[in-house]
Amino acid sequence: MKTFNTINETKKYLNPFHKKGQSIGFIPTMGALHEGHLTLIRKSKAANDLTVCSIFVNPIQFNNKEDLATYPRNLVSDSKLLSENGCDVLFAPEVQELYPESEPQTMDVDFGDLAKVMEGKFRPGHFNGVAIVVKKLFDIVNPTRSYFGKKDYQQIAIIRHMVDVLNIPIEIVKCETTRETDGLAMSSRNLRLTVGERKTAPWIHQVLLKVKEKSGTLPVGQLKEWAIKKIQEESSLKVEYFEIAEKESLMPVENWQQNGNAVALTAVFLGDVRLIDNIELF
Ligand code: AMP
């Protein structure tokens, strides 16, 4: 596996592959890699001539300084995992490389309500930061396809919207959430859970499974209230939001007749660790 820290080296290395028309699969990550990330790498390997992964903890998508400071960073072990899983190129720039300018970064895409609900509402500026960095990375790697996990469901909608509006010719591939055997969605933030918290965390997925079973039988509003109460039966879990939304637009679903094409999404604090998860209902 080739590893590059600069934009120039990365572009220079990829240029001949572009010229020959070879397909490039790209997986942007923030590192602290786990099986969820590696599944995306393997999916890309199976469908492309070359697989590129980036590791960059993007400061401008963190609206909480503490979360940025405590975000796990393991570049040496990440690099080993990537090469063991057949990744061809790792791009791991420093902050200065992607943001050399001191002025604030801007994004010319209006995400409308999509960036105002759920993660957008509770993490102001988060999606703007995500879109800016993904656009920069797309410009550097210029991939054929880019792979994103459904664990960050709203993020995929944001990226798809950006690609549509800017006419970027990259296929956005939606990948299933990889889970621990007890159902907990794999996440780099799980590393910050205490042993006790780690035992409680799978309850979120268990409640989501029950919500899927009950969907269509209870009015949407009642089901959301039920879910919040059920999650918080574990007293260390505090629900920030629990929403039932239309799969593509992510606008809230008011009743099942109006839209049966729904997904339930939640953000839950466990101690000071914020976990997100979701389940497609139909
Ligand atoms: P992150 O490093 O958290 O920014 O994630 C990088 C990519 O991996 C994003 O597209 C995530 O949605 C995806 N990802 C993270 N966790 C999982 C998971 N458990 N299953 C599938 N994809 C995931």
PDB file of C-alpha atoms and ligand atoms in Angstrom:
ATOM      1  CA  MET A   1       0.000   0.000   0.000  1.00  0.00           C
ATOM      2  CA  LYS A   2       1.213   3.486  -0.906  1.00  0.00           C
ATOM      3  CA  THR A   3       0.806   6.170   1.755  1.00  0.00           C
ATOM      4  CA  PHE A   4       0.772   9.886   0.939  1.00  0.00           C
ATOM      5  CA  ASN A   5       0.458  12.952   3.134  1.00  0.00           C
ATOM      6  CA  THR A   6       0.312  15.577   0.416  1.00  0.00           C
ATOM      7  CA  ILE A   7      -2.256  16.430  -2.239  1.00  0.00           C
ATOM      8  CA  ASN A   8       0.384  16.682  -4.970  1.00  0.00           C
ATOM      9  CA  GLU A   9       1.878  13.239  -4.367  1.00  0.00           C
ATOM     10  CA  THR A  10      -1.589  11.675  -4.257  1.00  0.00           C
ATOM     11  CA  LYS A  11      -2.740  13.320  -7.495  1.00  0.00           C
ATOM     12  CA  LYS A  12       0.541  12.471  -9.212  1.00  0.00           C
ATOM     13  CA  TYR A  13       0.260   8.803  -8.228  1.00  0.00           C
ATOM     14  CA  LEU A  14      -3.400   8.543  -9.329  1.00  0.00           C
ATOM     15  CA  ASN A  15      -2.966  10.382 -12.614  1.00  0.00           C
ATOM     16  CA  PRO A  16      -1.833   7.373 -14.718  1.00  0.00           C
ATOM     17  CA  PHE A  17      -4.785   5.316 -13.427  1.00  0.00           C
ATOM     18  CA  HIS A  18      -7.175   8.077 -14.523  1.00  0.00           C
ATOM     19  CA  LYS A  19      -5.454   8.323 -17.915  1.00  0.00           C
ATOM     20  CA  LYS A  20      -5.859   4.576 -18.504  1.00  0.00           C
ATOM     21  CA  GLY A  21      -9.557   4.857 -17.561  1.00  0.00           C
ATOM     22  CA  GLN A  22      -9.178   2.530 -14.592  1.00  0.00           C
ATOM     23  CA  SER A  23     -11.886   2.622 -11.943  1.00  0.00           C
ATOM     24  CA  ILE A  24     -11.074   4.059  -8.521  1.00  0.00           C
ATOM     25  CA  GLY A  25     -13.075   3.299  -5.376  1.00  0.00           C
ATOM     26  CA  PHE A  26     -12.722   5.801  -2.543  1.00  0.00           C
ATOM     27  CA  ILE A  27     -13.535   5.525   1.170  1.00  0.00           C
ATOM     28  CA  PRO A  28     -13.200   8.737   3.192  1.00  0.00           C
ATOM     29  CA  THR A  29     -12.744   8.062   6.940  1.00  0.00           C
ATOM     30  CA  MET A  30     -11.614   9.710  10.148  1.00  0.00           C
ATOM     31  CA  GLY A  31      -9.540   6.680  11.139  1.00  0.00           C
ATOM     32  CA  ALA A  32      -9.705   4.526  14.305  1.00  0.00           C
ATOM     33  CA  LEU A  33     -10.718   1.917  11.782  1.00  0.00           C
ATOM     34  CA  HIS A  34     -12.979  -1.019  12.596  1.00  0.00           C
ATOM     35  CA  GLU A  35     -14.737  -3.790  10.717  1.00  0.00           C
ATOM     36  CA  GLY A  36     -17.380  -1.298   9.446  1.00  0.00           C
ATOM     37  CA  HIS A  37     -14.727   0.697   7.595  1.00  0.00           C
ATOM     38  CA  LEU A  38     -13.004  -2.480   6.386  1.00  0.00           C
ATOM     39  CA  THR A  39     -16.269  -3.778   4.891  1.00  0.00           C
ATOM     40  CA  LEU A  40     -16.391  -0.603   2.784  1.00  0.00           C
ATOM     41  CA  ILE A  41     -12.768  -1.170   1.704  1.00  0.00           C
ATOM     42  CA  ARG A  42     -13.512  -4.756   0.654  1.00  0.00           C
ATOM     43  CA  LYS A  43     -16.650  -3.661  -1.237  1.00  0.00           C
ATOM     44  CA  SER A  44     -14.559  -1.152  -3.140  1.00  0.00           C
ATOM     45  CA  LYS A  45     -11.837  -3.738  -3.853  1.00  0.00           C
ATOM     46  CA  ALA A  46     -14.394  -6.092  -5.374  1.00  0.00           C
ATOM     47  CA  ALA A  47     -15.732  -3.445  -7.784  1.00  0.00           C
ATOM     48  CA  ASN A  48     -12.760  -1.243  -8.731  1.00  0.00           C
ATOM     49  CA  ASP A  49      -9.253  -1.445 -10.187  1.00  0.00           C
ATOM     50  CA  LEU A  50      -7.830   0.659  -7.362  1.00  0.00           C
ATOM     51  CA  THR A  51      -9.013   1.390  -3.814  1.00  0.00           C
ATOM     52  CA  VAL A  52      -8.104   4.613  -2.044  1.00  0.00           C
ATOM     53  CA  CYS A  53      -8.840   5.387   1.597  1.00  0.00           C
ATOM     54  CA  SER A  54      -8.362   8.711   3.356  1.00  0.00           C
ATOM     55  CA  ILE A  55      -7.833   9.217   7.070  1.00  0.00           C
ATOM     56  CA  PHE A  56      -8.436  12.763   8.222  1.00  0.00           C
ATOM     57  CA  VAL A  57     -10.023  13.920  11.461  1.00  0.00           C
ATOM     58  CA  ASN A  58     -11.802  16.912   9.982  1.00  0.00           C
ATOM     59  CA  PRO A  59     -11.779  19.716  12.572  1.00  0.00           C
ATOM     60  CA  ILE A  60     -14.464  21.807  10.848  1.00  0.00           C
ATOM     61  CA  GLN A  61     -17.149  19.125  11.186  1.00  0.00           C
ATOM     62  CA  PHE A  62     -16.843  19.013  14.979  1.00  0.00           C
ATOM     63  CA  ASN A  63     -19.125  21.439  16.769  1.00  0.00           C
ATOM     64  CA  ASN A  64     -17.827  20.179  20.120  1.00  0.00           C
ATOM     65  CA  LYS A  65     -14.147  20.828  20.958  1.00  0.00           C
ATOM     66  CA  GLU A  66     -14.074  18.046  23.540  1.00  0.00           C
ATOM     67  CA  ASP A  67     -15.311  15.523  20.947  1.00  0.00           C
ATOM     68  CA  LEU A  68     -12.553  16.628  18.539  1.00  0.00           C
ATOM     69  CA  ALA A  69      -9.872  16.471  21.253  1.00  0.00           C
ATOM     70  CA  THR A  70     -10.897  12.984  22.399  1.00  0.00           C
ATOM     71  CA  TYR A  71     -11.531  11.512  18.934  1.00  0.00           C
ATOM     72  CA  PRO A  72      -9.394   8.327  18.793  1.00  0.00           C
ATOM     73  CA  ARG A  73      -6.350   8.428  16.498  1.00  0.00           C
ATOM     74  CA  ASN A  74      -4.383   5.258  15.635  1.00  0.00           C
ATOM     75  CA  LEU A  75      -2.613   5.921  12.336  1.00  0.00           C
ATOM     76  CA  VAL A  76      -0.060   3.103  12.726  1.00  0.00           C
ATOM     77  CA  SER A  77      -2.577   0.338  13.439  1.00  0.00           C
ATOM     78  CA  ASP A  78      -5.042   1.814  10.897  1.00  0.00           C
ATOM     79  CA  SER A  79      -2.374   1.672   8.234  1.00  0.00           C
ATOM     80  CA  LYS A  80      -1.671  -1.990   9.030  1.00  0.00           C
ATOM     81  CA  LEU A  81      -5.397  -2.871   8.856  1.00  0.00           C
ATOM     82  CA  LEU A  82      -5.754  -1.122   5.523  1.00  0.00           C
ATOM     83  CA  SER A  83      -2.845  -2.898   3.900  1.00  0.00           C
ATOM     84  CA  GLU A  84      -3.973  -6.272   5.318  1.00  0.00           C
ATOM     85  CA  ASN A  85      -7.371  -5.656   3.720  1.00  0.00           C
ATOM     86  CA  GLY A  86      -5.933  -4.859   0.311  1.00  0.00           C
ATOM     87  CA  CYS A  87      -6.266  -1.075   0.262  1.00  0.00           C
ATOM     88  CA  ASP A  88      -3.965   0.295  -2.465  1.00  0.00           C
ATOM     89  CA  VAL A  89      -3.535   3.922  -1.430  1.00  0.00           C
ATOM     90  CA  LEU A  90      -3.833   5.737   1.884  1.00  0.00           C
ATOM     91  CA  PHE A  91      -4.098   9.529   1.857  1.00  0.00           C
ATOM     92  CA  ALA A  92      -3.489  10.850   5.383  1.00  0.00           C
ATOM     93  CA  PRO A  93      -2.955  14.611   5.267  1.00  0.00           C
ATOM     94  CA  GLU A  94      -2.284  16.999   8.149  1.00  0.00           C
ATOM     95  CA  VAL A  95      -4.851  19.745   8.807  1.00  0.00           C
ATOM     96  CA  GLN A  96      -2.596  22.377   7.166  1.00  0.00           C
ATOM     97  CA  GLU A  97      -2.515  20.392   3.933  1.00  0.00           C
ATOM     98  CA  LEU A  98      -6.302  20.508   3.465  1.00  0.00           C
ATOM     99  CA  TYR A  99      -6.894  23.892   5.092  1.00  0.00           C
ATOM    100  CA  PRO A 100      -3.871  26.075   4.382  1.00  0.00           C
ATOM    101  CA  GLU A 101      -5.979  29.243   4.370  1.00  0.00           C
ATOM    102  CA  SER A 102      -6.898  30.942   7.607  1.00  0.00           C
ATOM    103  CA  GLU A 103     -10.254  32.236   6.352  1.00  0.00           C
ATOM    104  CA  PRO A 104     -13.417  30.235   7.084  1.00  0.00           C
ATOM    105  CA  GLN A 105     -14.295  27.509   4.609  1.00  0.00           C
ATOM    106  CA  THR A 106     -17.532  27.773   2.682  1.00  0.00           C
ATOM    107  CA  MET A 107     -19.739  25.429   0.685  1.00  0.00           C
ATOM    108  CA  ASP A 108     -21.815  26.702  -2.217  1.00  0.00           C
ATOM    109  CA  VAL A 109     -24.571  24.124  -1.874  1.00  0.00           C
ATOM    110  CA  ASP A 110     -27.821  24.893  -0.073  1.00  0.00           C
ATOM    111  CA  PHE A 111     -28.882  21.733   1.735  1.00  0.00           C
ATOM    112  CA  GLY A 112     -32.194  23.286   2.794  1.00  0.00           C
ATOM    113  CA  ASP A 113     -34.158  21.349   5.410  1.00  0.00           C
ATOM    114  CA  LEU A 114     -31.930  18.298   4.999  1.00  0.00           C
ATOM    115  CA  ALA A 115     -29.214  20.048   7.016  1.00  0.00           C
ATOM    116  CA  LYS A 116     -31.667  21.430   9.583  1.00  0.00           C
ATOM    117  CA  VAL A 117     -33.144  18.212  10.981  1.00  0.00           C
ATOM    118  CA  MET A 118     -31.654  15.599  13.351  1.00  0.00           C
ATOM    119  CA  GLU A 119     -27.821  15.681  13.117  1.00  0.00           C
ATOM    120  CA  GLY A 120     -28.070  19.072  11.377  1.00  0.00           C
ATOM    121  CA  LYS A 121     -30.209  20.469  14.179  1.00  0.00           C
ATOM    122  CA  PHE A 122     -28.155  19.160  17.079  1.00  0.00           C
ATOM    123  CA  ARG A 123     -24.714  19.576  15.492  1.00  0.00           C
ATOM    124  CA  PRO A 124     -24.898  23.021  13.864  1.00  0.00           C
ATOM    125  CA  GLY A 125     -22.361  23.391  11.063  1.00  0.00           C
ATOM    126  CA  HIS A 126     -21.548  19.664  11.074  1.00  0.00           C
ATOM    127  CA  PHE A 127     -22.809  18.863   7.587  1.00  0.00           C
ATOM    128  CA  ASN A 128     -21.279  21.990   6.110  1.00  0.00           C
ATOM    129  CA  GLY A 129     -17.931  20.749   7.449  1.00  0.00           C
ATOM    130  CA  VAL A 130     -18.550  17.235   6.108  1.00  0.00           C
ATOM    131  CA  ALA A 131     -19.539  18.517   2.661  1.00  0.00           C
ATOM    132  CA  ILE A 132     -16.508  20.828   2.448  1.00  0.00           C
ATOM    133  CA  VAL A 133     -14.023  18.083   3.277  1.00  0.00           C
ATOM    134  CA  VAL A 134     -15.668  15.428   1.093  1.00  0.00           C
ATOM    135  CA  LYS A 135     -15.728  17.859  -1.854  1.00  0.00           C
ATOM    136  CA  LYS A 136     -12.014  18.610  -1.324  1.00  0.00           C
ATOM    137  CA  LEU A 137     -11.212  14.886  -1.114  1.00  0.00           C
ATOM    138  CA  PHE A 138     -13.316  14.129  -4.219  1.00  0.00           C
ATOM    139  CA  ASP A 139     -11.374  16.824  -6.124  1.00  0.00           C
ATOM    140  CA  ILE A 140      -8.062  15.243  -5.077  1.00  0.00           C
ATOM    141  CA  VAL A 141      -8.914  11.557  -5.644  1.00  0.00           C
ATOM    142  CA  ASN A 142     -11.481  11.987  -8.430  1.00  0.00           C
ATOM    143  CA  PRO A 143     -12.894   8.495  -7.837  1.00  0.00           C
ATOM    144  CA  THR A 144     -15.339   6.506  -9.962  1.00  0.00           C
ATOM    145  CA  ARG A 145     -17.279   5.412  -6.871  1.00  0.00           C
ATOM    146  CA  SER A 146     -17.254   6.444  -3.240  1.00  0.00           C
ATOM    147  CA  TYR A 147     -18.478   4.235  -0.394  1.00  0.00           C
ATOM    148  CA  PHE A 148     -20.477   5.452   2.628  1.00  0.00           C
ATOM    149  CA  GLY A 149     -22.059   3.563   5.546  1.00  0.00           C
ATOM    150  CA  LYS A 150     -25.768   3.702   6.369  1.00  0.00           C
ATOM    151  CA  LYS A 151     -24.789   4.146   9.999  1.00  0.00           C
ATOM    152  CA  ASP A 152     -24.411   7.827   9.049  1.00  0.00           C
ATOM    153  CA  TYR A 153     -27.700   7.795   7.165  1.00  0.00           C
ATOM    154  CA  GLN A 154     -28.216  11.542   6.928  1.00  0.00           C
ATOM    155  CA  GLN A 155     -24.609  12.042   5.810  1.00  0.00           C
ATOM    156  CA  ILE A 156     -25.281   9.895   2.721  1.00  0.00           C
ATOM    157  CA  ALA A 157     -28.298  12.072   1.848  1.00  0.00           C
ATOM    158  CA  ILE A 158     -26.119  15.192   2.203  1.00  0.00           C
ATOM    159  CA  ILE A 159     -23.363  13.771  -0.031  1.00  0.00           C
ATOM    160  CA  ARG A 160     -25.875  12.584  -2.631  1.00  0.00           C
ATOM    161  CA  HIS A 161     -27.472  16.039  -2.664  1.00  0.00           C
ATOM    162  CA  MET A 162     -24.063  17.713  -3.083  1.00  0.00           C
ATOM    163  CA  VAL A 163     -23.068  15.389  -5.921  1.00  0.00           C
ATOM    164  CA  ASP A 164     -26.426  16.009  -7.683  1.00  0.00           C
ATOM    165  CA  VAL A 165     -26.359  19.795  -7.330  1.00  0.00           C
ATOM    166  CA  LEU A 166     -22.714  20.145  -8.404  1.00  0.00           C
ATOM    167  CA  ASN A 167     -23.040  17.494 -11.152  1.00  0.00           C
ATOM    168  CA  ILE A 168     -20.094  15.537  -9.787  1.00  0.00           C
ATOM    169  CA  PRO A 169     -19.815  12.302 -11.801  1.00  0.00           C
ATOM    170  CA  ILE A 170     -19.129  10.008  -8.834  1.00  0.00           C
ATOM    171  CA  GLU A 171     -21.351   7.060  -7.915  1.00  0.00           C
ATOM    172  CA  ILE A 172     -22.245   7.186  -4.214  1.00  0.00           C
ATOM    173  CA  VAL A 173     -22.508   3.621  -2.900  1.00  0.00           C
ATOM    174  CA  LYS A 174     -24.678   3.109   0.212  1.00  0.00           C
ATOM    175  CA  CYS A 175     -23.378   0.267   2.430  1.00  0.00           C
ATOM    176  CA  GLU A 176     -25.127  -1.607   5.253  1.00  0.00           C
ATOM    177  CA  THR A 177     -24.172  -0.868   8.868  1.00  0.00           C
ATOM    178  CA  THR A 178     -21.741  -3.401  10.326  1.00  0.00           C
ATOM    179  CA  ARG A 179     -22.625  -4.417  13.877  1.00  0.00           C
ATOM    180  CA  GLU A 180     -20.954  -6.112  16.811  1.00  0.00           C
ATOM    181  CA  THR A 181     -22.394  -9.572  17.582  1.00  0.00           C
ATOM    182  CA  ASP A 182     -24.625  -7.986  20.263  1.00  0.00           C
ATOM    183  CA  GLY A 183     -26.085  -5.569  17.687  1.00  0.00           C
ATOM    184  CA  LEU A 184     -24.210  -2.385  18.613  1.00  0.00           C
ATOM    185  CA  ALA A 185     -23.378  -0.405  15.466  1.00  0.00           C
ATOM    186  CA  MET A 186     -19.603  -0.324  15.109  1.00  0.00           C
ATOM    187  CA  SER A 187     -18.218   3.162  15.677  1.00  0.00           C
ATOM    188  CA  SER A 188     -14.833   4.670  16.458  1.00  0.00           C
ATOM    189  CA  ARG A 189     -16.537   6.388  19.413  1.00  0.00           C
ATOM    190  CA  ASN A 190     -17.348   2.983  20.989  1.00  0.00           C
ATOM    191  CA  LEU A 191     -13.689   2.930  22.091  1.00  0.00           C
ATOM    192  CA  ARG A 192     -14.571   5.692  24.561  1.00  0.00           C
ATOM    193  CA  LEU A 193     -17.255   3.640  26.357  1.00  0.00           C
ATOM    194  CA  THR A 194     -16.462   2.219  29.798  1.00  0.00           C
ATOM    195  CA  VAL A 195     -16.902  -1.541  30.284  1.00  0.00           C
ATOM    196  CA  GLY A 196     -20.295  -0.924  31.930  1.00  0.00           C
ATOM    197  CA  GLU A 197     -21.453   1.487  29.212  1.00  0.00           C
ATOM    198  CA  ARG A 198     -20.379  -0.949  26.512  1.00  0.00           C
ATOM    199  CA  LYS A 199     -22.767  -3.539  28.027  1.00  0.00           C
ATOM    200  CA  THR A 200     -25.670  -1.053  27.948  1.00  0.00           C
ATOM    201  CA  ALA A 201     -25.044   0.337  24.436  1.00  0.00           C
ATOM    202  CA  PRO A 202     -26.627  -2.559  22.406  1.00  0.00           C
ATOM    203  CA  TRP A 203     -30.003  -1.659  23.969  1.00  0.00           C
ATOM    204  CA  ILE A 204     -30.307   1.125  21.363  1.00  0.00           C
ATOM    205  CA  HIS A 205     -30.321  -1.384  18.502  1.00  0.00           C
ATOM    206  CA  GLN A 206     -32.631  -3.727  20.409  1.00  0.00           C
ATOM    207  CA  VAL A 207     -35.207  -0.931  20.770  1.00  0.00           C
ATOM    208  CA  LEU A 208     -34.811  -0.043  17.081  1.00  0.00           C
ATOM    209  CA  LEU A 209     -35.628  -3.675  16.192  1.00  0.00           C
ATOM    210  CA  LYS A 210     -38.785  -3.472  18.345  1.00  0.00           C
ATOM    211  CA  VAL A 211     -39.707  -0.186  16.617  1.00  0.00           C
ATOM    212  CA  LYS A 212     -39.451  -1.944  13.246  1.00  0.00           C
ATOM    213  CA  GLU A 213     -41.780  -4.694  14.525  1.00  0.00           C
ATOM    214  CA  LYS A 214     -44.315  -2.131  15.782  1.00  0.00           C
ATOM    215  CA  SER A 215     -44.169   0.224  12.788  1.00  0.00           C
ATOM    216  CA  GLY A 216     -47.500   0.556  11.025  1.00  0.00           C
ATOM    217  CA  THR A 217     -49.385  -0.737  14.071  1.00  0.00           C
ATOM    218  CA  LEU A 218     -49.120   2.404  16.266  1.00  0.00           C
ATOM    219  CA  PRO A 219     -49.510   6.029  15.081  1.00  0.00           C
ATOM    220  CA  VAL A 220     -46.095   7.500  14.215  1.00  0.00           C
ATOM    221  CA  GLY A 221     -46.136  10.040  17.075  1.00  0.00           C
ATOM    222  CA  GLN A 222     -46.997   7.380  19.664  1.00  0.00           C
ATOM    223  CA  LEU A 223     -44.335   5.037  18.358  1.00  0.00           C
ATOM    224  CA  LYS A 224     -41.680   7.775  18.692  1.00  0.00           C
ATOM    225  CA  GLU A 225     -42.755   8.480  22.291  1.00  0.00           C
ATOM    226  CA  TRP A 226     -42.747   4.766  23.057  1.00  0.00           C
ATOM    227  CA  ALA A 227     -39.239   4.377  21.609  1.00  0.00           C
ATOM    228  CA  ILE A 228     -37.791   7.274  23.619  1.00  0.00           C
ATOM    229  CA  LYS A 229     -39.242   5.870  26.845  1.00  0.00           C
ATOM    230  CA  LYS A 230     -38.063   2.367  26.005  1.00  0.00           C
ATOM    231  CA  ILE A 231     -34.475   3.479  25.260  1.00  0.00           C
ATOM    232  CA  GLN A 232     -34.392   5.494  28.482  1.00  0.00           C
ATOM    233  CA  GLU A 233     -35.528   2.485  30.539  1.00  0.00           C
ATOM    234  CA  GLU A 234     -31.759   2.066  30.692  1.00  0.00           C
ATOM    235  CA  SER A 235     -31.239   5.037  32.990  1.00  0.00           C
ATOM    236  CA  SER A 236     -27.768   5.876  31.635  1.00  0.00           C
ATOM    237  CA  LEU A 237     -29.169   6.444  28.108  1.00  0.00           C
ATOM    238  CA  LYS A 238     -30.406   9.953  27.237  1.00  0.00           C
ATOM    239  CA  VAL A 239     -32.145  10.366  23.889  1.00  0.00           C
ATOM    240  CA  GLU A 240     -31.225  13.560  22.029  1.00  0.00           C
ATOM    241  CA  TYR A 241     -33.661  12.874  19.189  1.00  0.00           C
ATOM    242  CA  PHE A 242     -35.686   9.966  17.872  1.00  0.00           C
ATOM    243  CA  GLU A 243     -37.210  10.552  14.458  1.00  0.00           C
ATOM    244  CA  ILE A 244     -39.122   8.603  11.850  1.00  0.00           C
ATOM    245  CA  ALA A 245     -38.343  10.048   8.445  1.00  0.00           C
ATOM    246  CA  GLU A 246     -38.732   9.415   4.735  1.00  0.00           C
ATOM    247  CA  LYS A 247     -35.712   7.447   3.471  1.00  0.00           C
ATOM    248  CA  GLU A 248     -34.562   9.787   0.710  1.00  0.00           C
ATOM    249  CA  SER A 249     -35.602  13.289   1.826  1.00  0.00           C
ATOM    250  CA  LEU A 250     -35.243  12.531   5.556  1.00  0.00           C
ATOM    251  CA  MET A 251     -38.247  14.754   6.230  1.00  0.00           C
ATOM    252  CA  PRO A 252     -40.331  13.606   9.232  1.00  0.00           C
ATOM    253  CA  VAL A 253     -43.111  11.117   8.493  1.00  0.00           C
ATOM    254  CA  GLU A 254     -46.432  12.172  10.102  1.00  0.00           C
ATOM    255  CA  ASN A 255     -48.440   9.015   9.381  1.00  0.00           C
ATOM    256  CA  TRP A 256     -47.871   5.634   7.784  1.00  0.00           C
ATOM    257  CA  GLN A 257     -50.340   6.231   4.893  1.00  0.00           C
ATOM    258  CA  GLN A 258     -48.481   9.390   3.914  1.00  0.00           C
ATOM    259  CA  ASN A 259     -45.243   7.514   3.648  1.00  0.00           C
ATOM    260  CA  GLY A 260     -44.439   3.885   4.274  1.00  0.00           C
ATOM    261  CA  ASN A 261     -40.911   4.330   2.951  1.00  0.00           C
ATOM    262  CA  ALA A 262     -39.465   5.208   6.325  1.00  0.00           C
ATOM    263  CA  VAL A 263     -36.388   4.959   8.491  1.00  0.00           C
ATOM    264  CA  ALA A 264     -36.115   5.448  12.262  1.00  0.00           C
ATOM    265  CA  LEU A 265     -33.057   7.410  13.373  1.00  0.00           C
ATOM    266  CA  THR A 266     -31.774   8.247  16.827  1.00  0.00           C
ATOM    267  CA  ALA A 267     -28.931   9.953  18.685  1.00  0.00           C
ATOM    268  CA  VAL A 268     -28.374   8.881  22.270  1.00  0.00           C
ATOM    269  CA  PHE A 269     -25.919   9.993  24.928  1.00  0.00           C
ATOM    270  CA  LEU A 270     -24.313   7.284  27.018  1.00  0.00           C
ATOM    271  CA  GLY A 271     -22.267   9.182  29.590  1.00  0.00           C
ATOM    272  CA  ASP A 272     -20.535  11.795  27.461  1.00  0.00           C
ATOM    273  CA  VAL A 273     -20.347   9.566  24.367  1.00  0.00           C
ATOM    274  CA  ARG A 274     -22.892  10.375  21.670  1.00  0.00           C
ATOM    275  CA  LEU A 275     -24.026   7.334  19.694  1.00  0.00           C
ATOM    276  CA  ILE A 276     -26.184   7.351  16.556  1.00  0.00           C
ATOM    277  CA  ASP A 277     -28.047   4.488  14.944  1.00  0.00           C
ATOM    278  CA  ASN A 278     -30.974   3.857  12.624  1.00  0.00           C
ATOM    279  CA  ILE A 279     -33.130   1.137  11.112  1.00  0.00           C
ATOM    280  CA  GLU A 280     -35.065   1.023   7.835  1.00  0.00           C
ATOM    281  CA  LEU A 281     -38.660   0.191   8.730  1.00  0.00           C
ATOM    282  CA  PHE A 282     -40.076  -1.125   5.440  1.00  0.00           C
TER     283      PHE A 282
HETATM  284  P1  AMP B   1     -15.982   7.787   9.960  1.00  0.00           P
HETATM  285  O1  AMP B   1     -14.562   7.330  10.080  1.00  0.00           O
HETATM  286  O2  AMP B   1     -16.780   7.596  11.207  1.00  0.00           O
HETATM  287  O3  AMP B   1     -16.096   9.172   9.389  1.00  0.00           O
HETATM  288  O4  AMP B   1     -16.661   6.818   8.903  1.00  0.00           O
HETATM  289  C1  AMP B   1     -16.151   6.686   7.607  1.00  0.00           C
HETATM  290  C2  AMP B   1     -17.141   5.928   6.781  1.00  0.00           C
HETATM  291  O5  AMP B   1     -17.348   4.632   7.354  1.00  0.00           O
HETATM  292  C3  AMP B   1     -18.532   6.609   6.726  1.00  0.00           C
HETATM  293  O6  AMP B   1     -19.074   6.437   5.433  1.00  0.00           O
HETATM  294  C4  AMP B   1     -19.306   5.834   7.752  1.00  0.00           C
HETATM  295  O7  AMP B   1     -20.707   5.847   7.513  1.00  0.00           O
HETATM  296  C5  AMP B   1     -18.734   4.440   7.563  1.00  0.00           C
HETATM  297  N1  AMP B   1     -18.981   3.639   8.758  1.00  0.00           N
HETATM  298  C6  AMP B   1     -18.686   3.953  10.037  1.00  0.00           C
HETATM  299  N2  AMP B   1     -19.142   2.990  10.872  1.00  0.00           N
HETATM  300  C7  AMP B   1     -19.736   2.068  10.090  1.00  0.00           C
HETATM  301  C8  AMP B   1     -20.408   0.840  10.352  1.00  0.00           C
HETATM  302  N3  AMP B   1     -20.557   0.364  11.590  1.00  0.00           N
HETATM  303  N4  AMP B   1     -20.901   0.145   9.303  1.00  0.00           N
HETATM  304  C9  AMP B   1     -20.761   0.608   8.040  1.00  0.00           C
HETATM  305  N5  AMP B   1     -20.149   1.759   7.721  1.00  0.00           N
HETATM  306  C10 AMP B   1     -19.642   2.478   8.732  1.00  0.00           C
END
